[in-house]
CSV table of C-alpha atoms in Angstrom, one decimal:
chain,number,residue,atom,x,y,z
A,1,UNK,CA,113.2,189.7,154.2
A,2,UNK,CA,116.4,187.6,153.8
A,3,UNK,CA,118.3,186.4,156.7
A,4,UNK,CA,120.6,183.4,157.5
A,5,UNK,CA,121.1,181.8,160.7
A,6,UNK,CA,124.3,179.8,161.3
A,7,UNK,CA,124.7,177.7,164.3
A,8,UNK,CA,126.5,179.2,167.4
A,9,UNK,CA,130.0,178.6,168.1
A,10,UNK,CA,132.6,178.3,168.9
A,11,UNK,CA,133.1,174.7,167.7
A,12,UNK,CA,136.1,173.0,169.0
A,13,UNK,CA,136.9,169.2,167.3
A,14,UNK,CA,140.0,167.3,167.2
A,15,UNK,CA,142.0,166.8,163.9
A,16,UNK,CA,140.5,164.0,161.7
A,17,UNK,CA,137.0,164.6,163.2
A,18,UNK,CA,133.8,165.0,161.2
A,19,UNK,CA,132.5,168.4,160.9
A,20,UNK,CA,129.1,169.9,160.3
A,21,UNK,CA,128.3,173.5,160.7
A,22,UNK,CA,124.4,174.2,160.4
A,23,UNK,CA,123.1,176.9,158.1
A,24,UNK,CA,119.3,177.9,157.5
A,25,UNK,CA,118.0,180.9,155.4
A,26,UNK,CA,114.8,183.0,154.8
A,27,UNK,CA,114.8,184.5,151.5
A,28,UNK,CA,112.1,185.6,149.0
A,29,UNK,CA,112.8,184.2,145.5
A,30,UNK,CA,115.7,181.7,144.6
A,31,UNK,CA,118.9,182.8,146.1
A,32,UNK,CA,122.5,181.5,145.5
A,33,UNK,CA,124.1,180.3,148.6
A,34,UNK,CA,127.5,180.5,149.9
A,35,UNK,CA,130.4,179.6,152.4
A,36,UNK,CA,132.8,181.9,153.0
A,37,UNK,CA,136.0,181.3,155.4
A,38,UNK,CA,137.9,183.8,157.2
A,39,UNK,CA,141.4,183.2,158.4
A,40,UNK,CA,142.8,185.2,161.5
A,41,UNK,CA,143.7,188.6,160.3
A,42,UNK,CA,142.7,188.2,156.8
A,43,UNK,CA,139.8,189.1,154.6
A,44,UNK,CA,136.9,186.4,153.4
A,45,UNK,CA,137.5,183.9,150.8
A,46,UNK,CA,134.9,182.3,149.2
A,47,UNK,CA,134.7,178.4,149.9
A,48,UNK,CA,131.8,176.9,148.2
A,49,UNK,CA,128.5,178.0,146.4
A,50,UNK,CA,125.6,176.4,144.8
A,51,UNK,CA,123.1,178.3,142.8
A,52,UNK,CA,119.9,176.3,142.8
A,53,UNK,CA,118.1,173.6,144.8
A,54,UNK,CA,119.7,170.3,144.9
A,55,UNK,CA,123.1,171.8,143.9
A,56,UNK,CA,126.3,170.6,145.7
A,57,UNK,CA,129.1,172.8,146.2
A,58,UNK,CA,132.5,171.5,147.0
A,59,UNK,CA,136.3,172.4,147.6
A,60,UNK,CA,138.9,171.3,149.8
A,61,UNK,CA,137.2,168.7,151.0
A,62,UNK,CA,134.4,170.7,152.3
A,63,UNK,CA,130.8,170.2,150.9
A,64,UNK,CA,127.2,171.8,151.2
A,65,UNK,CA,123.8,170.9,149.5
A,66,UNK,CA,121.3,173.2,148.6
A,67,UNK,CA,118.0,172.0,150.2
A,68,UNK,CA,115.2,173.9,149.1
A,69,UNK,CA,112.4,172.0,151.3
A,70,UNK,CA,114.6,172.8,154.6
A,71,UNK,CA,116.1,176.0,153.5
A,72,UNK,CA,119.4,174.8,154.7
A,73,UNK,CA,122.8,175.0,153.3
A,74,UNK,CA,125.0,172.9,156.0
A,75,UNK,CA,128.7,172.9,155.6
A,76,UNK,CA,130.5,169.2,156.2
A,77,UNK,CA,133.9,167.9,155.9
A,78,UNK,CA,134.8,164.3,156.4
A,79,UNK,CA,138.3,164.8,158.2
A,80,UNK,CA,139.4,168.2,159.5
A,81,UNK,CA,143.0,169.5,159.8
A,82,UNK,CA,144.4,172.0,162.2
A,83,UNK,CA,144.9,174.3,159.3
A,84,UNK,CA,141.1,174.3,158.6
A,85,UNK,CA,140.8,176.6,162.1
A,86,UNK,CA,138.9,179.7,161.3
A,87,UNK,CA,135.8,181.6,161.1
A,88,UNK,CA,133.0,180.1,158.4
A,89,UNK,CA,130.2,182.5,157.5
A,90,UNK,CA,127.3,181.2,155.6
A,91,UNK,CA,125.7,183.8,153.3
A,92,UNK,CA,123.2,184.3,150.4
A,93,UNK,CA,122.5,186.4,147.8
A,94,UNK,CA,119.1,187.1,146.7
A,95,UNK,CA,118.5,186.3,142.9
A,96,UNK,CA,122.0,187.7,141.7
A,97,UNK,CA,121.8,190.8,143.1
A,98,UNK,CA,125.3,190.7,144.6
A,99,UNK,CA,124.4,192.1,147.7
A,100,UNK,CA,125.2,189.4,150.1
A,101,UNK,CA,123.5,188.8,153.4
A,102,UNK,CA,125.7,186.9,156.0
A,103,UNK,CA,125.2,184.8,159.0
A,104,UNK,CA,127.0,185.7,162.1
A,105,UNK,CA,129.7,183.3,161.4
A,106,UNK,CA,130.7,179.8,163.7
A,107,UNK,CA,134.5,180.1,164.7
A,108,UNK,CA,135.9,176.6,164.2
A,109,UNK,CA,139.4,175.4,166.3
A,110,UNK,CA,140.9,172.3,165.5
A,111,UNK,CA,143.2,170.4,168.1
A,112,UNK,CA,146.0,168.4,167.1
B,1,UNK,CA,147.7,189.4,139.5
B,2,UNK,CA,147.0,191.5,142.7
B,3,UNK,CA,143.8,190.6,144.3
B,4,UNK,CA,141.6,193.4,145.8
B,5,UNK,CA,143.9,195.8,148.1
B,6,UNK,CA,142.8,198.2,150.7
B,7,UNK,CA,144.3,201.2,152.8
B,8,UNK,CA,145.1,201.7,155.2
B,9,UNK,CA,145.4,198.4,156.9
B,10,UNK,CA,144.2,200.1,160.5
B,11,UNK,CA,143.0,203.7,161.5
B,12,UNK,CA,142.2,205.2,165.0
B,13,UNK,CA,139.9,208.3,164.9
B,14,UNK,CA,137.9,210.0,167.6
B,15,UNK,CA,134.1,210.7,167.5
B,16,UNK,CA,132.8,213.4,165.3
B,17,UNK,CA,135.8,213.2,162.8
B,18,UNK,CA,135.5,211.9,159.3
B,19,UNK,CA,137.2,209.0,157.4
B,20,UNK,CA,137.9,207.9,154.2
B,21,UNK,CA,139.0,204.3,153.3
B,22,UNK,CA,140.1,203.1,150.1
B,23,UNK,CA,140.1,199.8,147.8
B,24,UNK,CA,141.7,199.1,144.4
B,25,UNK,CA,139.5,196.0,142.8
B,26,UNK,CA,141.1,192.9,141.4
B,27,UNK,CA,142.3,193.4,138.0
B,28,UNK,CA,139.3,193.0,135.6
B,29,UNK,CA,136.8,193.8,137.8
B,30,UNK,CA,134.3,196.7,137.4
B,31,UNK,CA,132.1,196.3,140.3
B,32,UNK,CA,132.9,197.4,144.0
B,33,UNK,CA,130.8,196.6,146.9
B,34,UNK,CA,131.5,197.6,150.8
B,35,UNK,CA,130.7,195.7,153.9
B,36,UNK,CA,130.8,196.6,157.9
B,37,UNK,CA,132.0,193.6,159.9
B,38,UNK,CA,131.5,194.5,163.5
B,39,UNK,CA,133.4,192.4,166.0
B,40,UNK,CA,131.9,188.9,166.4
B,41,UNK,CA,129.4,189.6,163.5
B,42,UNK,CA,129.1,188.5,159.9
B,43,UNK,CA,129.3,191.4,157.5
B,44,UNK,CA,126.7,194.0,156.3
B,45,UNK,CA,126.3,195.3,152.9
B,46,UNK,CA,126.9,198.9,153.1
B,47,UNK,CA,126.6,200.0,149.2
B,48,UNK,CA,127.7,198.8,145.8
B,49,UNK,CA,129.3,201.0,142.7
B,50,UNK,CA,129.3,200.2,139.3
B,51,UNK,CA,129.9,202.7,136.4
B,52,UNK,CA,130.9,205.1,139.0
B,53,UNK,CA,127.3,205.5,140.2
B,54,UNK,CA,125.9,204.0,143.8
B,55,UNK,CA,123.9,200.9,142.2
B,56,UNK,CA,122.5,199.4,145.5
B,57,UNK,CA,122.5,200.1,149.1
B,58,UNK,CA,122.0,198.6,152.2
B,59,UNK,CA,120.4,200.0,155.5
B,60,UNK,CA,122.9,202.8,156.5
B,61,UNK,CA,122.5,206.2,157.3
B,62,UNK,CA,123.5,209.0,154.8
B,63,UNK,CA,126.6,209.6,157.0
B,64,UNK,CA,128.1,206.6,155.0
B,65,UNK,CA,129.0,207.6,151.5
B,66,UNK,CA,131.1,206.4,148.6
B,67,UNK,CA,132.8,207.2,145.3
B,68,UNK,CA,134.1,205.2,142.4
B,69,UNK,CA,136.8,206.4,140.0
B,70,UNK,CA,137.1,205.8,136.2
B,71,UNK,CA,139.7,203.3,137.4
B,72,UNK,CA,137.2,201.4,138.9
B,73,UNK,CA,138.9,201.8,142.5
B,74,UNK,CA,136.6,203.0,145.3
B,75,UNK,CA,136.5,205.3,148.3
B,76,UNK,CA,134.3,204.9,151.5
B,77,UNK,CA,133.7,208.0,153.6
B,78,UNK,CA,132.0,208.1,156.7
B,79,UNK,CA,131.2,211.3,158.6
B,80,UNK,CA,130.3,212.4,162.0
B,81,UNK,CA,132.0,209.0,163.1
B,82,UNK,CA,130.2,207.3,166.3
B,83,UNK,CA,131.8,204.6,168.6
B,84,UNK,CA,129.7,202.1,167.0
B,85,UNK,CA,131.2,202.8,163.5
B,86,UNK,CA,134.3,200.8,164.8
B,87,UNK,CA,134.6,197.9,162.8
B,88,UNK,CA,136.0,196.1,160.0
B,89,UNK,CA,135.1,197.5,156.8
B,90,UNK,CA,135.6,195.0,153.9
B,91,UNK,CA,135.7,196.0,150.0
B,92,UNK,CA,134.6,193.3,147.5
B,93,UNK,CA,135.1,193.5,143.8
B,94,UNK,CA,133.5,191.3,140.7
B,95,UNK,CA,132.8,191.7,137.1
B,96,UNK,CA,129.7,191.1,135.3
B,97,UNK,CA,127.8,189.6,138.1
B,98,UNK,CA,130.3,186.9,138.9
B,99,UNK,CA,131.5,186.0,142.2
B,100,UNK,CA,133.0,188.7,144.6
B,101,UNK,CA,136.5,188.8,146.0
B,102,UNK,CA,137.3,190.4,149.2
B,103,UNK,CA,140.1,192.5,150.2
B,104,UNK,CA,141.9,191.8,153.7
B,105,UNK,CA,139.9,195.0,155.3
B,106,UNK,CA,140.4,198.4,157.1
B,107,UNK,CA,140.2,198.2,160.8
B,108,UNK,CA,138.8,201.4,162.0
B,109,UNK,CA,138.6,202.3,165.8
B,110,UNK,CA,136.6,205.1,166.9
B,111,UNK,CA,137.6,206.7,170.5
């Protein structure tokens, strides 16, 4: 079956620190991979995505590379800001089925 | 351009009751999906509607049903509510297999 495993949180960092949130997946076929962000009291916002192996998704200073050999899609940012505090979800879409499978989420808190 | 809207924002029901949640998709979108997000968990896919038909369904019981109207808006109905149905219900819309846009959700509390 299809599943996503994220590193457990919560994660607390100081402003300007380097961020990595690990994500690994299990899937049949060739899924698309996503990172979504959920700010307090809001719905999910698409942060970035990658649709095939070795693709790099990027947005707002965040990056993630689709690694088929390690079935991973780790989220990174070089210098985090207080405004990055949110819950981050890794997700996959099995072969464009638009039936997203989410990880459990990682709560990130950035202290000034 | 309005994004995905959902109503109501919050809802409190008691066990055994029925509830209807509503979703208006982003302008130009024709596909609506519903997800359940329990507290502290990632969203889980309930079902998807396209051309007024249920196109895909996740692992949810028949107590969960839906409908899509000709204007592409959608409803999620849950019968015989259980305590475990308490969650944030998210609606997402898309067009032609493109990226999904999520609404802010409806927070359902079952007492």
